[in-house]
Amino acid sequence: LVFFCEGHPAVFFGVVGAGRSAKSQLQLQSKIENLDSLPKMMNFPETLGAIYLRREVTVSDGRSSRTIVYQRERHELTMGASLLRTSAEYPMTLKGVERRSACVPLQAELYTYIYYGTGFDTGGFLYLSAPDAEGNVRPLAVNSIAFDHRRHAFSFGSHVHVPAAAAAVLKKRAQAISVPVLLEQGATHYTWVGPNEEFRDFRAGPAGGFAYFFDDQAKDRYFPLNGAAEVVDRANMVGDISCDCLPKDAGGLEVETYITSVRRVTVGSVLKSLASRVLGEDPLADGGIEVGVARLRV
């Protein structure tokens, strides 16, 4: 569960267990994290919010659901009937769990940003293998990006100004903006800036990020990529959970008080043994279990 509270960071409560079947239970790691705020309505251009990711194409054993051909020297990707422009290639900077969170193939060594075009309306990322002995790379996957909620997401840090000299260079490869919420705030063009790309008076962050350009050049800015996260990890749970409704205008303190209090949760027979093992307690006679958030977070 992710709780979004005005004036407070979003809070994520991870699932600790789920029943696969009556004969098999899966115990998951319990965790709680403070995430950067992922506003439902972006406060652009002050913040960029979250940009969500979805797998569009996976290449396995040279085969994929859509035909893709990457022309490395020309910085072009043909995907089905779409001919799309790509950025320069950059080394992968995400490692381990971050790759899973960003829906990135573990074998990927390089990536390139894909600018939007006909048949690919939002832009995205192409992930590539390491070059072979002849310098050729293999496409591994394509992820699209969007501002509507999906399972995987990138979060971005505070913006920094892009000086005029750097902006002049970056604008040569920038693409016109098509997202209405960005256009409404005066942004005209954008581009992906690779990890540690450096210009005379500007250097990108270690993971890259997006640069946005405006009619008013004083507003030109860069949002560094901070990290990747699986916003929701789904699990099918069998049983009933007794719960209450918070007021529509509940604040952060009220949510925190509610979540950290002890409440009775009734679980079905499939989860009884799992919940008992997680809590280190015996189930109550009626199948209810007293749950404190410090021990089991729901």
Coordinates of C-alpha atoms in Angstrom, one line a residue:
L1 CA 0.0 0.0 0.0
V2 CA 1.2 3.5 -0.8
F3 CA -0.3 6.4 1.1
F4 CA -0.1 9.9 -0.4
C5 CA -0.4 12.7 2.1
E6 CA -0.4 16.4 1.4
G7 CA 2.8 18.0 2.7
H8 CA 4.4 14.6 3.6
P9 CA 6.4 12.0 1.7
A10 CA 4.6 9.1 0.3
V11 CA 4.8 6.0 2.6
F12 CA 5.0 2.5 1.3
F13 CA 4.0 -0.6 3.3
G14 CA 5.2 -3.8 1.8
V15 CA 3.4 -7.1 1.8
V16 CA 4.9 -9.6 4.2
G17 CA 3.2 -12.8 3.0
A18 CA 0.8 -14.3 0.5
G19 CA -0.7 -17.7 -0.1
R20 CA -0.1 -19.4 -3.4
S21 CA -2.3 -22.4 -2.6
A22 CA -3.6 -24.4 0.3
K23 CA -0.4 -26.5 0.3
S24 CA 2.1 -23.8 -0.4
Q25 CA 2.8 -20.4 1.3
L26 CA 5.2 -17.7 0.2
Q27 CA 6.8 -15.5 2.9
L28 CA 8.0 -12.2 1.6
Q29 CA 10.4 -9.8 3.3
S30 CA 8.8 -7.2 5.5
K31 CA 9.8 -3.6 4.9
I32 CA 8.7 0.0 5.2
E33 CA 10.2 2.7 3.1
N34 CA 9.8 6.5 2.8
L35 CA 9.6 7.3 -0.9
D36 CA 10.0 10.6 -2.7
S37 CA 6.6 12.1 -3.1
L38 CA 4.8 10.8 -6.2
P39 CA 2.1 13.4 -6.7
K40 CA -1.1 12.5 -8.4
M41 CA -1.1 15.9 -10.0
M42 CA 2.4 17.1 -10.9
N43 CA 3.7 20.4 -9.7
F44 CA 5.7 20.9 -12.9
P45 CA 8.0 22.7 -13.4
E46 CA 8.9 22.7 -9.7
T47 CA 8.8 18.9 -9.5
L48 CA 8.7 16.2 -12.2
G49 CA 6.9 13.6 -10.1
A50 CA 7.2 10.0 -11.1
I51 CA 7.6 8.7 -14.6
Y52 CA 6.2 5.2 -15.0
L53 CA 7.5 2.3 -17.1
R54 CA 6.0 -0.6 -19.0
R55 CA 7.6 -3.4 -20.9
E56 CA 6.6 -3.1 -24.6
V57 CA 9.0 -5.6 -26.2
T58 CA 11.1 -8.5 -24.9
V59 CA 13.6 -10.2 -27.2
S60 CA 14.3 -13.8 -26.3
D61 CA 16.5 -16.1 -28.4
G62 CA 16.3 -13.5 -31.2
R63 CA 12.5 -13.5 -31.2
S64 CA 10.1 -10.8 -30.0
S65 CA 6.4 -10.0 -30.1
R66 CA 7.2 -7.0 -32.4
T67 CA 9.9 -6.8 -35.0
I68 CA 12.6 -4.4 -33.9
V69 CA 15.8 -3.4 -35.8
Y70 CA 18.3 -1.2 -34.2
Q71 CA 20.6 0.8 -36.5
R72 CA 23.5 1.8 -34.2
E73 CA 25.4 4.2 -36.5
R74 CA 22.2 6.0 -37.5
H75 CA 20.7 6.2 -34.0
E76 CA 17.4 4.8 -35.3
L77 CA 15.1 2.0 -34.1
T78 CA 12.5 0.4 -36.4
M79 CA 9.8 -1.2 -34.2
G80 CA 7.0 -2.7 -36.2
A81 CA 5.9 0.0 -38.7
S82 CA 7.5 2.8 -36.6
L83 CA 10.8 4.5 -37.3
L84 CA 12.1 6.1 -34.2
R85 CA 15.0 8.3 -33.3
T86 CA 17.3 7.2 -30.4
S87 CA 19.8 9.0 -28.3
A88 CA 23.5 8.1 -27.9
E89 CA 24.3 4.9 -26.1
Y90 CA 25.0 5.1 -22.4
P91 CA 26.3 2.5 -19.9
M92 CA 23.8 0.9 -17.5
T93 CA 24.1 2.5 -14.0
L94 CA 21.3 0.6 -12.3
K95 CA 22.4 -2.5 -10.4
G96 CA 20.7 -5.6 -8.8
V97 CA 17.3 -4.8 -7.2
E98 CA 17.2 -1.4 -9.0
R99 CA 17.1 -3.2 -12.4
R100 CA 14.2 -5.3 -11.3
S101 CA 12.4 -2.2 -10.0
A102 CA 13.0 -0.5 -13.4
C103 CA 12.0 -3.5 -15.4
V104 CA 15.5 -3.7 -16.9
P105 CA 17.0 -6.9 -18.3
L106 CA 19.8 -8.2 -16.1
Q107 CA 22.0 -8.8 -19.2
A108 CA 21.7 -5.2 -20.4
E109 CA 25.1 -3.4 -20.5
L110 CA 24.0 -0.3 -22.6
Y111 CA 20.8 1.6 -23.1
T112 CA 19.5 4.4 -25.3
Y113 CA 16.6 6.7 -25.0
I114 CA 13.9 6.4 -27.6
Y115 CA 12.2 9.6 -28.7
Y116 CA 8.5 9.4 -29.3
G117 CA 7.1 9.0 -32.8
T118 CA 4.2 7.5 -34.8
G119 CA 3.1 4.3 -33.1
F120 CA 5.2 5.0 -30.0
D121 CA 3.5 8.1 -28.5
T122 CA 5.4 8.5 -25.2
G123 CA 9.1 7.7 -25.7
G124 CA 11.0 5.1 -23.7
F125 CA 14.2 3.1 -23.4
L126 CA 15.9 0.5 -25.5
Y127 CA 18.2 -1.9 -23.6
L128 CA 21.2 -3.5 -25.3
S129 CA 23.7 -6.3 -24.8
A130 CA 27.4 -5.7 -24.5
P131 CA 29.2 -5.3 -27.9
D132 CA 30.4 -8.6 -29.4
A133 CA 33.9 -9.1 -30.9
E134 CA 32.8 -7.2 -34.1
G135 CA 31.3 -4.3 -32.1
N136 CA 27.6 -5.3 -32.7
V137 CA 25.0 -5.1 -29.9
R138 CA 21.7 -7.0 -29.6
P139 CA 18.4 -5.4 -28.6
L140 CA 17.1 -7.0 -25.4
A141 CA 13.9 -5.0 -24.5
V142 CA 12.0 -1.8 -25.0
N143 CA 10.2 0.0 -22.1
S144 CA 7.7 2.8 -22.7
I145 CA 7.3 5.7 -20.3
A146 CA 4.1 7.5 -19.2
F147 CA 2.7 9.8 -16.4
D148 CA -0.2 7.5 -15.6
H149 CA 0.2 4.9 -12.8
R150 CA 2.0 1.7 -13.6
R151 CA 3.9 -0.9 -11.5
H152 CA 7.4 0.3 -12.2
A153 CA 8.5 3.9 -11.8
F154 CA 11.5 6.3 -11.9
S155 CA 11.7 9.1 -9.3
F156 CA 13.5 12.4 -10.0
G157 CA 15.3 14.8 -7.7
S158 CA 15.1 18.6 -7.4
H159 CA 15.7 20.5 -10.6
V160 CA 18.8 22.5 -11.4
H161 CA 19.1 25.3 -13.9
V162 CA 20.6 24.5 -17.3
P163 CA 23.0 27.4 -18.3
A164 CA 22.6 29.0 -21.7
A165 CA 25.8 27.4 -23.2
A166 CA 24.7 23.9 -22.2
A167 CA 21.1 24.5 -23.3
A168 CA 22.3 25.6 -26.8
V169 CA 24.0 22.3 -27.2
L170 CA 21.2 20.2 -25.8
K171 CA 18.5 21.9 -27.8
K172 CA 20.1 20.6 -31.0
R173 CA 19.0 17.1 -30.1
A174 CA 15.8 18.0 -28.2
Q175 CA 12.3 17.0 -29.3
A176 CA 9.1 19.1 -29.1
I177 CA 7.0 18.3 -26.1
S178 CA 3.6 16.6 -26.7
V179 CA 2.4 16.0 -23.1
P180 CA -0.4 18.6 -22.4
V181 CA 0.4 19.1 -18.7
L182 CA 4.0 20.1 -19.6
L183 CA 2.9 22.3 -22.5
E184 CA 0.5 24.1 -20.3
Q185 CA 3.4 25.2 -18.1
G186 CA 5.4 26.7 -21.0
A187 CA 7.8 23.9 -21.7
T188 CA 8.5 23.5 -25.4
H189 CA 11.2 20.9 -25.8
Y190 CA 13.0 18.1 -23.8
T191 CA 15.9 15.7 -24.1
W192 CA 17.4 12.8 -22.2
V193 CA 20.8 13.7 -20.7
G194 CA 23.0 10.6 -20.1
P195 CA 24.9 9.7 -16.9
N196 CA 27.7 12.2 -16.1
E197 CA 27.4 14.0 -19.5
E198 CA 29.4 17.1 -19.2
F199 CA 29.3 20.5 -20.9
R200 CA 31.4 23.6 -20.3
D201 CA 29.2 24.8 -17.4
F202 CA 26.9 21.9 -16.6
R203 CA 27.2 18.2 -15.7
A204 CA 24.4 15.6 -15.5
G205 CA 24.0 13.4 -12.5
P206 CA 25.4 9.8 -12.2
A207 CA 22.2 8.2 -13.5
G208 CA 21.2 10.8 -16.1
G209 CA 17.9 12.7 -16.3
F210 CA 15.6 14.8 -18.3
A211 CA 16.2 18.4 -19.4
Y212 CA 13.3 20.7 -20.2
F213 CA 13.4 23.9 -22.2
F214 CA 11.0 26.9 -22.1
D215 CA 10.2 30.0 -24.0
D216 CA 11.6 31.8 -21.0
Q217 CA 15.2 30.5 -21.0
A218 CA 15.6 31.4 -17.3
K219 CA 13.3 28.4 -16.6
D220 CA 15.4 25.8 -18.5
R221 CA 16.0 23.0 -16.1
Y222 CA 17.3 19.5 -15.5
F223 CA 15.7 16.8 -13.3
P224 CA 18.2 14.1 -12.2
L225 CA 17.1 10.5 -12.0
N226 CA 17.2 9.5 -8.3
G227 CA 16.2 5.9 -8.5
A228 CA 13.7 3.2 -9.5
A229 CA 11.0 1.5 -7.5
E230 CA 8.2 -1.0 -7.8
V231 CA 5.4 1.2 -6.7
V232 CA 3.0 -1.8 -6.0
D233 CA 3.9 -5.4 -5.6
R234 CA 0.7 -7.4 -6.2
A235 CA -0.3 -10.5 -4.1
N236 CA -3.5 -12.5 -4.1
M237 CA -4.6 -12.9 -0.5
V238 CA -7.4 -15.2 0.6
G239 CA -9.5 -14.1 3.6
D240 CA -11.2 -11.1 5.1
I241 CA -9.6 -8.0 6.6
S242 CA -11.5 -5.8 9.0
C243 CA -10.8 -2.2 8.3
D244 CA -12.0 1.3 8.8
C245 CA -12.2 4.4 6.5
L246 CA -10.2 7.4 7.3
P247 CA -11.6 10.9 6.7
K248 CA -11.1 12.3 3.2
D249 CA -8.9 15.0 4.5
A250 CA -6.8 12.8 6.9
G251 CA -3.3 14.2 7.5
G252 CA 0.0 12.4 7.8
L253 CA -0.1 12.1 11.6
E254 CA -3.6 10.6 11.5
V255 CA -2.6 8.1 8.9
E256 CA 0.5 7.2 10.9
T257 CA -1.5 6.8 14.1
Y258 CA -4.1 4.6 12.4
I259 CA -1.5 2.4 10.7
T260 CA 0.7 1.9 13.8
S261 CA -2.2 0.9 16.1
V262 CA -3.1 -2.7 16.9
R263 CA -6.0 -4.0 14.9
R264 CA -7.7 -7.3 14.4
V265 CA -7.3 -8.9 11.0
T266 CA -9.3 -12.0 10.1
V267 CA -7.6 -14.3 7.6
G268 CA -8.8 -17.4 5.8
S269 CA -7.5 -20.9 6.4
V270 CA -4.9 -20.6 3.7
L271 CA -3.1 -17.8 5.5
K272 CA -3.5 -18.9 9.1
S273 CA -0.3 -20.9 9.3
L274 CA 1.7 -18.3 7.4
A275 CA 0.5 -15.4 9.5
S276 CA 1.1 -17.4 12.7
R277 CA 4.7 -18.1 11.5
V278 CA 5.3 -14.5 10.5
L279 CA 4.0 -13.1 13.9
G280 CA 5.5 -15.9 16.1
E281 CA 2.0 -16.2 17.7
D282 CA -0.8 -18.7 17.8
P283 CA -3.9 -17.8 15.8
L284 CA -6.9 -16.8 17.9
A285 CA -9.7 -19.2 18.2
D286 CA -11.9 -17.3 15.7
G287 CA -9.1 -17.0 13.1
G288 CA -8.3 -13.5 14.1
I289 CA -4.8 -12.3 14.7
E290 CA -3.8 -9.2 16.7
V291 CA -1.5 -7.3 14.3
G292 CA 0.9 -4.5 15.1
V293 CA 2.5 -2.7 12.3
A294 CA 5.9 -3.2 13.7
R295 CA 5.5 -6.9 13.2
L296 CA 3.1 -7.3 10.2
R297 CA 2.2 -4.4 7.9
V298 CA -0.9 -4.7 5.8

